[in-house]
Short mmCIF file of C-alpha atoms and ligand atoms in Angstrom, two decimals:
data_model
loop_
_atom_site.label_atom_id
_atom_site.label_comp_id
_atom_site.label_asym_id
_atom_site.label_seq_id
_atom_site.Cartn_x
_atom_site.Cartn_y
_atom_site.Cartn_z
CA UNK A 58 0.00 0.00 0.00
CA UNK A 59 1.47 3.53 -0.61
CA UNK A 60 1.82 5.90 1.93
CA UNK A 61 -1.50 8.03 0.70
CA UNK A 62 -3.26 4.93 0.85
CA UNK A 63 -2.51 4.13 4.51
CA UNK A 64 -3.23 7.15 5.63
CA UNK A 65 -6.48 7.47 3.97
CA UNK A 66 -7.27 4.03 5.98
CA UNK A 67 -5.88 6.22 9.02
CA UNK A 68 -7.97 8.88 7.87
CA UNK A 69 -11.21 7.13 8.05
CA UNK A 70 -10.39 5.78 11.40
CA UNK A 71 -10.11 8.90 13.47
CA UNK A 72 -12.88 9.77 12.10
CA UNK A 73 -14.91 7.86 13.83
CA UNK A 74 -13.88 9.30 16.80
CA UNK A 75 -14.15 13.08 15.37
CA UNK A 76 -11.19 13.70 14.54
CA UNK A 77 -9.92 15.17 11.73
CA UNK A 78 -6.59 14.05 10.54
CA UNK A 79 -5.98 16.89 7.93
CA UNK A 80 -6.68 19.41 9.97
CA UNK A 81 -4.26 18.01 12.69
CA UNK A 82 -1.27 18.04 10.14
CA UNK A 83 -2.39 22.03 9.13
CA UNK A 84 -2.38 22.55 12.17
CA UNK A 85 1.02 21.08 12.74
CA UNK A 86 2.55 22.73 10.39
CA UNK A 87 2.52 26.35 11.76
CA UNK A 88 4.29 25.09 15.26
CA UNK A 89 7.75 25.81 15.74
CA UNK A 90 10.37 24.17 17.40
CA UNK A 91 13.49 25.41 18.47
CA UNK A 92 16.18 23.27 17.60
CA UNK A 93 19.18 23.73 19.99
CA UNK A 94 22.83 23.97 18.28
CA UNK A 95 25.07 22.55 21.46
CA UNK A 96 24.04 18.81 20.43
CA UNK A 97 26.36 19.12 17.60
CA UNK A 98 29.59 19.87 19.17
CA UNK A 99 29.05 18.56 23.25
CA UNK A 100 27.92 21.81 24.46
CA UNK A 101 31.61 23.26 23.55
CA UNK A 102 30.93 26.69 20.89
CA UNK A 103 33.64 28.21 19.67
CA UNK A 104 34.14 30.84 21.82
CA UNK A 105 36.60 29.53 24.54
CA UNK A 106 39.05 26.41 24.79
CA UNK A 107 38.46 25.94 28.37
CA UNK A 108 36.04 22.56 30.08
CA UNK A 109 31.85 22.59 29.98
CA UNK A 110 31.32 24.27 33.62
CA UNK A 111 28.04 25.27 35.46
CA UNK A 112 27.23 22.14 36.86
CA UNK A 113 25.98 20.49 33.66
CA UNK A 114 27.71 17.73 31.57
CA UNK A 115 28.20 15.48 28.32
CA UNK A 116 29.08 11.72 28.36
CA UNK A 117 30.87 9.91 25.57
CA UNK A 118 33.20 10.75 22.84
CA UNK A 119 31.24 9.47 19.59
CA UNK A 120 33.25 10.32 17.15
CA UNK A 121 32.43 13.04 14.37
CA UNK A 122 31.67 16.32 16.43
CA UNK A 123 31.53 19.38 14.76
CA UNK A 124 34.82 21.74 15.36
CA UNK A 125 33.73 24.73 13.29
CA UNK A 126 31.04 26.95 12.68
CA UNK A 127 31.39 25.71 9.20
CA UNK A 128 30.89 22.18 10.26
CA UNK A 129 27.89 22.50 12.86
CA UNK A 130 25.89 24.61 10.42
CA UNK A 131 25.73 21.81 7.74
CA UNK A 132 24.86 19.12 10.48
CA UNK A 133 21.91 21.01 11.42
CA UNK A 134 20.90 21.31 8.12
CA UNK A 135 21.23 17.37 7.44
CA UNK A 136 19.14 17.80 11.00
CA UNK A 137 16.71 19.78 9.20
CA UNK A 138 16.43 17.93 6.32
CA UNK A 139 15.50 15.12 8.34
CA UNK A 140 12.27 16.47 10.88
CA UNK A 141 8.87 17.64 9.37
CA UNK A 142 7.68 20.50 10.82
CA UNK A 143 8.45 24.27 11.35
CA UNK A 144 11.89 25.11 13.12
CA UNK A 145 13.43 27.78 14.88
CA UNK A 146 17.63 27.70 15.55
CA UNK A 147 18.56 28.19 19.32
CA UNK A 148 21.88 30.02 19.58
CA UNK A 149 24.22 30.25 22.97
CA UNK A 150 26.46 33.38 22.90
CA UNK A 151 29.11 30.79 23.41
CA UNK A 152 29.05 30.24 19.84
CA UNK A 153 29.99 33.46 18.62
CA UNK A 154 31.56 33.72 15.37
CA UNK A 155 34.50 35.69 15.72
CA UNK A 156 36.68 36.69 12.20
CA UNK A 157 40.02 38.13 11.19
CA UNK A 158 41.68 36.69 14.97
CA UNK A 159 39.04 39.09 16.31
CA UNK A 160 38.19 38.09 19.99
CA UNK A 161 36.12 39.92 22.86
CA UNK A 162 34.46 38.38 25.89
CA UNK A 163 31.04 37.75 26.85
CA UNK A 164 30.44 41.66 27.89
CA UNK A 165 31.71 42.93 24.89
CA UNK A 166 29.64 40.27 22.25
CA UNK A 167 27.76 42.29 19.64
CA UNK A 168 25.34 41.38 16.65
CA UNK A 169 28.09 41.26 14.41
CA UNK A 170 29.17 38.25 15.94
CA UNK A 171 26.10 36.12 15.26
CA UNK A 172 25.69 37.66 11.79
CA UNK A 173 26.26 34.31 10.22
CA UNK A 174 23.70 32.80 12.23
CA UNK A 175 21.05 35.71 10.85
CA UNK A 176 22.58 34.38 7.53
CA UNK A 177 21.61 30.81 8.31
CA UNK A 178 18.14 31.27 9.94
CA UNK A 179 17.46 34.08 7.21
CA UNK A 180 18.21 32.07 4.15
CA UNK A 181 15.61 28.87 5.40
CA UNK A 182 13.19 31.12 6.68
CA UNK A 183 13.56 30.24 10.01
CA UNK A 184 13.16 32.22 13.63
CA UNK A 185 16.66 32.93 15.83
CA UNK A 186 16.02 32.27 20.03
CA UNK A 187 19.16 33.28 22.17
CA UNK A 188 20.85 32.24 25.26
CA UNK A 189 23.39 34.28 27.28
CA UNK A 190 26.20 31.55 28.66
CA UNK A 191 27.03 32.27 32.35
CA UNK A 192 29.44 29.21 32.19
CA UNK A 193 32.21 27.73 30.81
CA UNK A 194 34.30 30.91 31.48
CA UNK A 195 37.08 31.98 33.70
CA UNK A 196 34.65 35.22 34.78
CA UNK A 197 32.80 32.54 36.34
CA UNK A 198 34.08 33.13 40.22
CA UNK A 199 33.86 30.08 43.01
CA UNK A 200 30.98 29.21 40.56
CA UNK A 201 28.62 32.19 40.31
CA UNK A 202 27.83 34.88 38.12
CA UNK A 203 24.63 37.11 39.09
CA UNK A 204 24.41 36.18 42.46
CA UNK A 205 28.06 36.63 42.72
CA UNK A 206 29.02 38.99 45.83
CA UNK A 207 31.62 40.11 44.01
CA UNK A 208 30.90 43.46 42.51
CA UNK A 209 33.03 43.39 39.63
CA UNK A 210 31.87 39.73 38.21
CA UNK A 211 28.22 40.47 39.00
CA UNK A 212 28.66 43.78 36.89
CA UNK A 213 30.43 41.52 33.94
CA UNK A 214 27.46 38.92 33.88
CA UNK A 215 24.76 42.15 34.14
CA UNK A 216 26.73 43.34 30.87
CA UNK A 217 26.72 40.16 29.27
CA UNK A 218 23.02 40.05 30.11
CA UNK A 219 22.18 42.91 28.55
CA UNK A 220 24.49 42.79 25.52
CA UNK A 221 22.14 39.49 24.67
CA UNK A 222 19.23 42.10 24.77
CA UNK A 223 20.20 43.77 22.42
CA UNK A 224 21.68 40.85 20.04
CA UNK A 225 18.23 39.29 20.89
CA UNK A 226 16.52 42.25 19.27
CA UNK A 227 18.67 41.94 16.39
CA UNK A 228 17.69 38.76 15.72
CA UNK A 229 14.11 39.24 15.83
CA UNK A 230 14.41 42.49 14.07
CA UNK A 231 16.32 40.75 11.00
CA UNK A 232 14.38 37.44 11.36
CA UNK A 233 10.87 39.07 11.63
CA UNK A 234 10.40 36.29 14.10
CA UNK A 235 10.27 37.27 17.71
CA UNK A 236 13.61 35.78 19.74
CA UNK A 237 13.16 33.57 23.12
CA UNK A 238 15.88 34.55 24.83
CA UNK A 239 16.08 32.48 28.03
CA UNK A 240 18.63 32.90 31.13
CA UNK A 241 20.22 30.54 32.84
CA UNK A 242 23.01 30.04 35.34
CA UNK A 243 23.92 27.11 37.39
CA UNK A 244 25.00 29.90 40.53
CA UNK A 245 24.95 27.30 43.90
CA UNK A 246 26.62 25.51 46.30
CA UNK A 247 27.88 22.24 46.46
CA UNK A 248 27.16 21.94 50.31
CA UNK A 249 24.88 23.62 53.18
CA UNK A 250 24.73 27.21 52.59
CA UNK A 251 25.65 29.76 55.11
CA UNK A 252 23.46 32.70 53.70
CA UNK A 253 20.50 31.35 51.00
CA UNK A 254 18.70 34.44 50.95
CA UNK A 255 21.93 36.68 50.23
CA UNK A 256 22.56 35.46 46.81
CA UNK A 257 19.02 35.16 45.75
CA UNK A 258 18.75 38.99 46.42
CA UNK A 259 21.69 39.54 44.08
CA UNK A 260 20.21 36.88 41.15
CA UNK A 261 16.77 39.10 41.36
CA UNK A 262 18.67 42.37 41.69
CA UNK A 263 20.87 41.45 38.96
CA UNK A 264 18.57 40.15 36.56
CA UNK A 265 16.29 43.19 36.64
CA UNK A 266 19.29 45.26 35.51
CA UNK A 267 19.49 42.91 32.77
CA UNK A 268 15.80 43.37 31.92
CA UNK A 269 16.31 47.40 32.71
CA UNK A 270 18.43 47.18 28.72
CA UNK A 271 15.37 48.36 26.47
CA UNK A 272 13.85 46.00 24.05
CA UNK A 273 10.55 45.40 22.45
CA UNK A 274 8.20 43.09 24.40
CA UNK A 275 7.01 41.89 21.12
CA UNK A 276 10.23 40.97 19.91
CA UNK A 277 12.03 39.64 22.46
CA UNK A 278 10.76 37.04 25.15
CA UNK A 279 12.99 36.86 27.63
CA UNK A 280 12.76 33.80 30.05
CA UNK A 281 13.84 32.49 33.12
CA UNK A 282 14.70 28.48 33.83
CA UNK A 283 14.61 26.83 37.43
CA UNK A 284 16.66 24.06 38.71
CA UNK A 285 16.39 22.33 40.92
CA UNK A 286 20.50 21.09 41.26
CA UNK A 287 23.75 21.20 39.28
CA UNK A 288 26.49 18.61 39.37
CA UNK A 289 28.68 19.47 42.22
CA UNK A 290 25.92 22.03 42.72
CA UNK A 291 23.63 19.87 45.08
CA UNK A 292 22.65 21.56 47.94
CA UNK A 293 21.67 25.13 46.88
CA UNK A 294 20.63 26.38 43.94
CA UNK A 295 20.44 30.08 43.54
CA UNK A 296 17.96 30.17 41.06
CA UNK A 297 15.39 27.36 42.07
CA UNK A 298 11.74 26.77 41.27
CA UNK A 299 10.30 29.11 43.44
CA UNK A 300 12.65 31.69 42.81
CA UNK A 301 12.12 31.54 38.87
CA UNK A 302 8.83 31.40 38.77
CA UNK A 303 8.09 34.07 41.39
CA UNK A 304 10.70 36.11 39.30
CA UNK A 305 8.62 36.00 36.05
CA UNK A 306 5.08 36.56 38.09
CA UNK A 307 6.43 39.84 39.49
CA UNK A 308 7.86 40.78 36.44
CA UNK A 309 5.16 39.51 33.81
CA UNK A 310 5.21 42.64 31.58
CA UNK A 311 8.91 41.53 30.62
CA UNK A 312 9.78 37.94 31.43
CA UNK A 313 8.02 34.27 30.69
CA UNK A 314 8.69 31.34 33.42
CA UNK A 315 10.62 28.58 31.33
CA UNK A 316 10.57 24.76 32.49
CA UNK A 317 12.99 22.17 31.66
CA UNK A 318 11.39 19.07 31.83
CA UNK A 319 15.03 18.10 33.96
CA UNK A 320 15.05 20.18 36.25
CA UNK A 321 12.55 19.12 39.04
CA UNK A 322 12.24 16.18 41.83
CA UNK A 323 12.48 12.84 40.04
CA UNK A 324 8.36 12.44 40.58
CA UNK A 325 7.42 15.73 39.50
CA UNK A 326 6.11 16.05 36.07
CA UNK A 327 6.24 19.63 33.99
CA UNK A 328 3.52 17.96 32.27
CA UNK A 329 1.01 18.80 35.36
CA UNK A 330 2.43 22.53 36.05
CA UNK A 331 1.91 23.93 32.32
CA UNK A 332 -1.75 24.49 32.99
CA UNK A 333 -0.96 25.50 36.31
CA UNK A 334 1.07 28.84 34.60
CA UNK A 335 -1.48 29.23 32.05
CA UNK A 336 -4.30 30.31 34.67
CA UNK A 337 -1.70 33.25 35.22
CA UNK A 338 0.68 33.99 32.34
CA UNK A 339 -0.41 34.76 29.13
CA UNK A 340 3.37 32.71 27.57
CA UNK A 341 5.74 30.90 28.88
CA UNK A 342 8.66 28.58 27.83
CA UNK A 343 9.77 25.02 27.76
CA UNK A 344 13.38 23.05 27.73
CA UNK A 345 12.20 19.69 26.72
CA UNK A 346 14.38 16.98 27.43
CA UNK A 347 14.09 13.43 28.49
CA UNK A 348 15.85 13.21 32.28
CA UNK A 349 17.29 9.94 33.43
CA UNK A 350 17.10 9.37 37.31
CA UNK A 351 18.67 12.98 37.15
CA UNK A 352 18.82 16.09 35.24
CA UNK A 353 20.90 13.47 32.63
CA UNK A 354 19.59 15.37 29.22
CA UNK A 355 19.20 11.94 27.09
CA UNK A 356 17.52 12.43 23.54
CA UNK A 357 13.78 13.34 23.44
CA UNK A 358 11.92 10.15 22.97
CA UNK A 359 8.78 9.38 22.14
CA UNK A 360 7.60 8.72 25.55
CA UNK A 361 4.61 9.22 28.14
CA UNK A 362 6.39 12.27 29.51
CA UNK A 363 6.86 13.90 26.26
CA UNK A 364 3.66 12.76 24.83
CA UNK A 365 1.85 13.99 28.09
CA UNK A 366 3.21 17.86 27.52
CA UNK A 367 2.46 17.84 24.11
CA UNK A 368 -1.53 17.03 25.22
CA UNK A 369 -1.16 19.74 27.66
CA UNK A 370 -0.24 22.79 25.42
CA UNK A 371 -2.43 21.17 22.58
CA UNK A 372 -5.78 20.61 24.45
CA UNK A 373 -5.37 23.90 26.33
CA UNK A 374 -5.81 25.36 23.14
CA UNK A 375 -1.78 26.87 24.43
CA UNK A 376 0.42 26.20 21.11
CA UNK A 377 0.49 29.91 20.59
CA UNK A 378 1.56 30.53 24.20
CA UNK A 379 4.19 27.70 25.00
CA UNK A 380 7.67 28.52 23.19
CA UNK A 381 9.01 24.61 22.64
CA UNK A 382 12.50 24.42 22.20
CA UNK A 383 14.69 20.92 22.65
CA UNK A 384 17.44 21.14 25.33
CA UNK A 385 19.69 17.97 25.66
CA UNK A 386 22.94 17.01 24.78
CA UNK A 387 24.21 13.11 24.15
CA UNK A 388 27.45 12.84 23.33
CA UNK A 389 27.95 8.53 23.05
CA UNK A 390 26.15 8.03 19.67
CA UNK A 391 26.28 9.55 16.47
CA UNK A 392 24.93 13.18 17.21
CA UNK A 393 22.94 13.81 13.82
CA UNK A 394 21.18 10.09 14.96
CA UNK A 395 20.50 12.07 18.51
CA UNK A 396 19.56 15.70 17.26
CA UNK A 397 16.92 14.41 14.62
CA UNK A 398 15.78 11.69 16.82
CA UNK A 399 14.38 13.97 19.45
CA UNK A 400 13.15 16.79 16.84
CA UNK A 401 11.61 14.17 15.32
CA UNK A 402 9.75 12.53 18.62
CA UNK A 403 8.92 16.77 19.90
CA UNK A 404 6.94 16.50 16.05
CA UNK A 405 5.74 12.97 16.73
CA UNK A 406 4.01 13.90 20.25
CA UNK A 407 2.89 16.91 19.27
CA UNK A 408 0.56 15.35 16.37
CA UNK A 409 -0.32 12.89 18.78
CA UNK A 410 -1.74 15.25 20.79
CA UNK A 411 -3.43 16.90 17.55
CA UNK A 412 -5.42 13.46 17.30
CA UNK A 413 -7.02 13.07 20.73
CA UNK A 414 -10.33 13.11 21.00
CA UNK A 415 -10.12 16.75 23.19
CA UNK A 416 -12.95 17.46 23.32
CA UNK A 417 -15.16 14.39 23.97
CA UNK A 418 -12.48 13.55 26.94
CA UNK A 419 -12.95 16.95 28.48
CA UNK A 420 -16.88 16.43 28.65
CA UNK A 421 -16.95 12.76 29.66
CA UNK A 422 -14.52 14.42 32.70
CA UNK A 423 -17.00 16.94 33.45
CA UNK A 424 -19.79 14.95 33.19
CA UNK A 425 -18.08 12.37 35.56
CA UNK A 426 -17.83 9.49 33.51
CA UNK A 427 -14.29 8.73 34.48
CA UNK A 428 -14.76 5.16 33.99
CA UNK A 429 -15.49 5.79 29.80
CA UNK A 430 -12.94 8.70 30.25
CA UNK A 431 -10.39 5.84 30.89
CA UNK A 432 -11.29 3.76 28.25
CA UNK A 433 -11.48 5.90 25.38
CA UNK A 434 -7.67 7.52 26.42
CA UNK A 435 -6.63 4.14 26.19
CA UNK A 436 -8.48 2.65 22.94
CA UNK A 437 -6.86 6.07 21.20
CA UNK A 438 -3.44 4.53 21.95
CA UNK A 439 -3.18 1.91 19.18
CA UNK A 440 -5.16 3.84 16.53
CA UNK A 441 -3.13 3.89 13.21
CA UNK A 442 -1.07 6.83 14.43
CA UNK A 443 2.15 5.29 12.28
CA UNK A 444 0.06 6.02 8.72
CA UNK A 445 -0.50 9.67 9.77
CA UNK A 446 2.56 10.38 11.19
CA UNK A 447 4.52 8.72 7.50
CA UNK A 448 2.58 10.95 5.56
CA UNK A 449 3.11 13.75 7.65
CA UNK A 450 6.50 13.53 7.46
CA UNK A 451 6.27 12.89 3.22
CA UNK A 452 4.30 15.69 2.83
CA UNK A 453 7.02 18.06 4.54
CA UNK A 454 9.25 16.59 2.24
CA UNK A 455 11.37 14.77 4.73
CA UNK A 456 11.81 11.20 4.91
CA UNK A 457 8.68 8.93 6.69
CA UNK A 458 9.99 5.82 8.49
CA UNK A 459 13.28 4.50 9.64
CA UNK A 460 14.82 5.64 5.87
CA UNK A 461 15.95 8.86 7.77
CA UNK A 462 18.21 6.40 9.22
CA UNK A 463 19.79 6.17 6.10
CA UNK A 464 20.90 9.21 5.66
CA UNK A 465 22.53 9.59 8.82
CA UNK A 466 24.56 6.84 8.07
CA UNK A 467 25.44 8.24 4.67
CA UNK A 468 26.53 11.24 6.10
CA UNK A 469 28.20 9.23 9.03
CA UNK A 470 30.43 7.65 6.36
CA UNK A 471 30.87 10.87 3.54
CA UNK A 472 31.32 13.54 6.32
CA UNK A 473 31.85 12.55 10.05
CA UNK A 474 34.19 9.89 9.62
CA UNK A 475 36.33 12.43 8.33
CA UNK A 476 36.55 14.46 11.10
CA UNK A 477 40.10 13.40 12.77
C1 LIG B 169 21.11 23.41 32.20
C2 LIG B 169 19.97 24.07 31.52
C3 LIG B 169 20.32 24.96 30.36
C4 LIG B 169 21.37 24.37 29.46
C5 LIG B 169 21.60 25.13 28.18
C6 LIG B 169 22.84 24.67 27.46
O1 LIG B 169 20.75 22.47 33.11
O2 LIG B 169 19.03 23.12 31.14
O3 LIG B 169 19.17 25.27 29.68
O4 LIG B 169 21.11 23.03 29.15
O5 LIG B 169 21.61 26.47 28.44
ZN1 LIG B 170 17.40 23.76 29.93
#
């Protein structure tokens, strides 16, 4: 049978349960998802020489990682060539592109220096989101940055802050697409604390000076992501759940909460909080990533957790309010395998959400029939999602199956092999 075939079979199926299978993919289409460029080299960017800091970390040495700007660009565009969907690119100041032996630090960074990114997301019509790094760097003092007491590295992350401001209005300026840009720092301590409210005062004070740079709220979103613990960052984190999200309530007219699916209490689920921030903030962000007994940033599967988030911002009618970007970073297998792998499940659960019944589950809930409720959640589970999803991915002109697979390898062979 050809792929138009199944998924007219497919087609007819949902039906039955009202729900309409073209609309889902239309619907699809206009969602983007940020795809984030430290996959491809480990995290590293090309701004420093110096060890991945800030509590976070990669595992394995696959062979094949991108060394170069060069080099990174055309593995996300085998990426992109290999996910359906609408993307955005997801840029860390760390990768910088400096020319002519040019070099300035993070307070110094201009546009300039992420013109060839413009370049890239201009020329495939693509959005830019930005991150400021506040690690991997020797300003980084006995591990802080904003909440630092020192005056004179607090005053170099506030610059670097606010010098991402203003690239992050560039980029939404030249994209035409309004730039995420989300901050970050993995500020803590590795044991008890003497003083945990003194450096939270310094995060908050700090971070409003950032958000004091002018920039327009309709371009630029900036964010701010909790955690909940760092590696060798276990008993205190500066900038935890509470203190994030309180952050962005008090300071709604300028700053969205983001979550990282990784960064909360093994049994907590971000899943069950999205709808808790949509009674009270009209956008917020996401960091999806697939946590393993720890904040562990494995690839994106298709999984319950993932599938479970995608239901929440699709039956809360939210896809124009939640900002999805991809946040992990494996570095034992190939990493084009692990980049499109997880793009390609954030697509996957994210139609499967599309082709719930919504809004029969919603009234057997309020009606109290919890016991059909339950039945008709699970019956949905083995409908013929595969058909739908293969011509999904056909009809964006990428490949459907496991032939994606192919390519990889392809370029595994032609391009990463060659890499020594
Ligand atoms: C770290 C955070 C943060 C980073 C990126 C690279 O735990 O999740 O978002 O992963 O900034
Ligand atoms: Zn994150």
């Amino acid at each position: 049978m050809t792929t138009q075939e199944r998924y007219e079979y497919a087609k007819a199926r949902y039906a039955e349960i009202g729900v309409d299978t073209d609309k889902a993919i239309e619907i699809l289409k206009t969602v983007p998802v940020s795809l984030h460029c430290w996959q491809g080299d480990d995290v590293k960017g090309f701004d420093q020489d110096g060890p991945l800091t800030g509590g976070i970390q990669t595992t394995g040495n696959y062979p094949g990682k991108a060394r170069t700007p060069e080099e990174l660009m055309a593995d996300m565009d085998k990426v992109l060539s290999l996910a359906p969907g609408k993307k955005k690119i997801n840029v860390h100041a760390s990768y910088a592109i400096f020319e002519d032996g040019e070099w300035v630090d993070r307070d110094q960074i201009e546009p300039k220096h992420f013109q060839k990114w413009v370049d890239f997301a201009k020329e495939r019509g693509m959005g830019l989101d930005f991150n400021p790094t506040f690690f991997s760097s020797p300003k980084v003092k006995d591990g802080l940055t904003l909440s630092s007491p020192d005056e004179e590295t607090r005053r170099f992350w506030i610059n670097h802050g606010k010098a991402c401001i203003r690239i992050s209005q560039y980029f939404a300026e030249q994209t035409g697409i309004p730039c995420v840009m989300n901050i970050w720092t993995g500020d803590g301590y590795k044991d008890i604390p003497g003083d945990r409210l003194g450096p939270r005062m310094r995060y908050k004070e700090s971070i409003e000076e950032i958000l004091s740079e002018p920039f327009d709220t309709n371009l630029v979103k900036p964010c701010v992501e909790s955690k909940v613990f760092g590696i060798g960052v276990e008993s205190y984190t500066a900038g935890s759940a509470e203190f994030t999200l309180s952050f962005a309530a008090a300071h709604k007219d300028k700053c969205l909460p983001l979550m990282d699916n990784g960064h909360y209490h093994p049994t907590e689920v971000v899943s069950d909080k999205i709808s808790a921030l949509l009674c009270f903030f009209p956008e917020l962000a996401l960091h999806v990533t697939r946590p393993v007994r720890w904040d562990s940033d494995h690839v994106v599967l298709f999984d319950d957790e993932t599938r479970e988030i995608a239901k929440e911002i699709v039956r809360n009618d939210a896809l124009g309010r939640v900002y999805i970007a991809l946040d992990y970073f494996d570095a034992s297998i190939n990493r084009i395998s692990a980049w499109t792998t997880g793009l390609r499940n954030m697509q996957k659960a994210l139609l499967f959400a599309l082709l719930q019944p919504n809004a029969e589950m919603k009234a057997l809930q309020d009606s109290n029939n919890l016991t059909k409720l339950m039945t008709v959640q699970e019956e949905v589970k083995t409908f013929p999602f595969g058909e739908v999803w293969d011509y999904y991915c056909e009809s964006c002109g990428v490949p459907s199956g496991a032939k994606w697979f192919e390519e990889v390898e392809k370029y595994e062979a032609e391009v990463l092999s060659k890499r020594v």
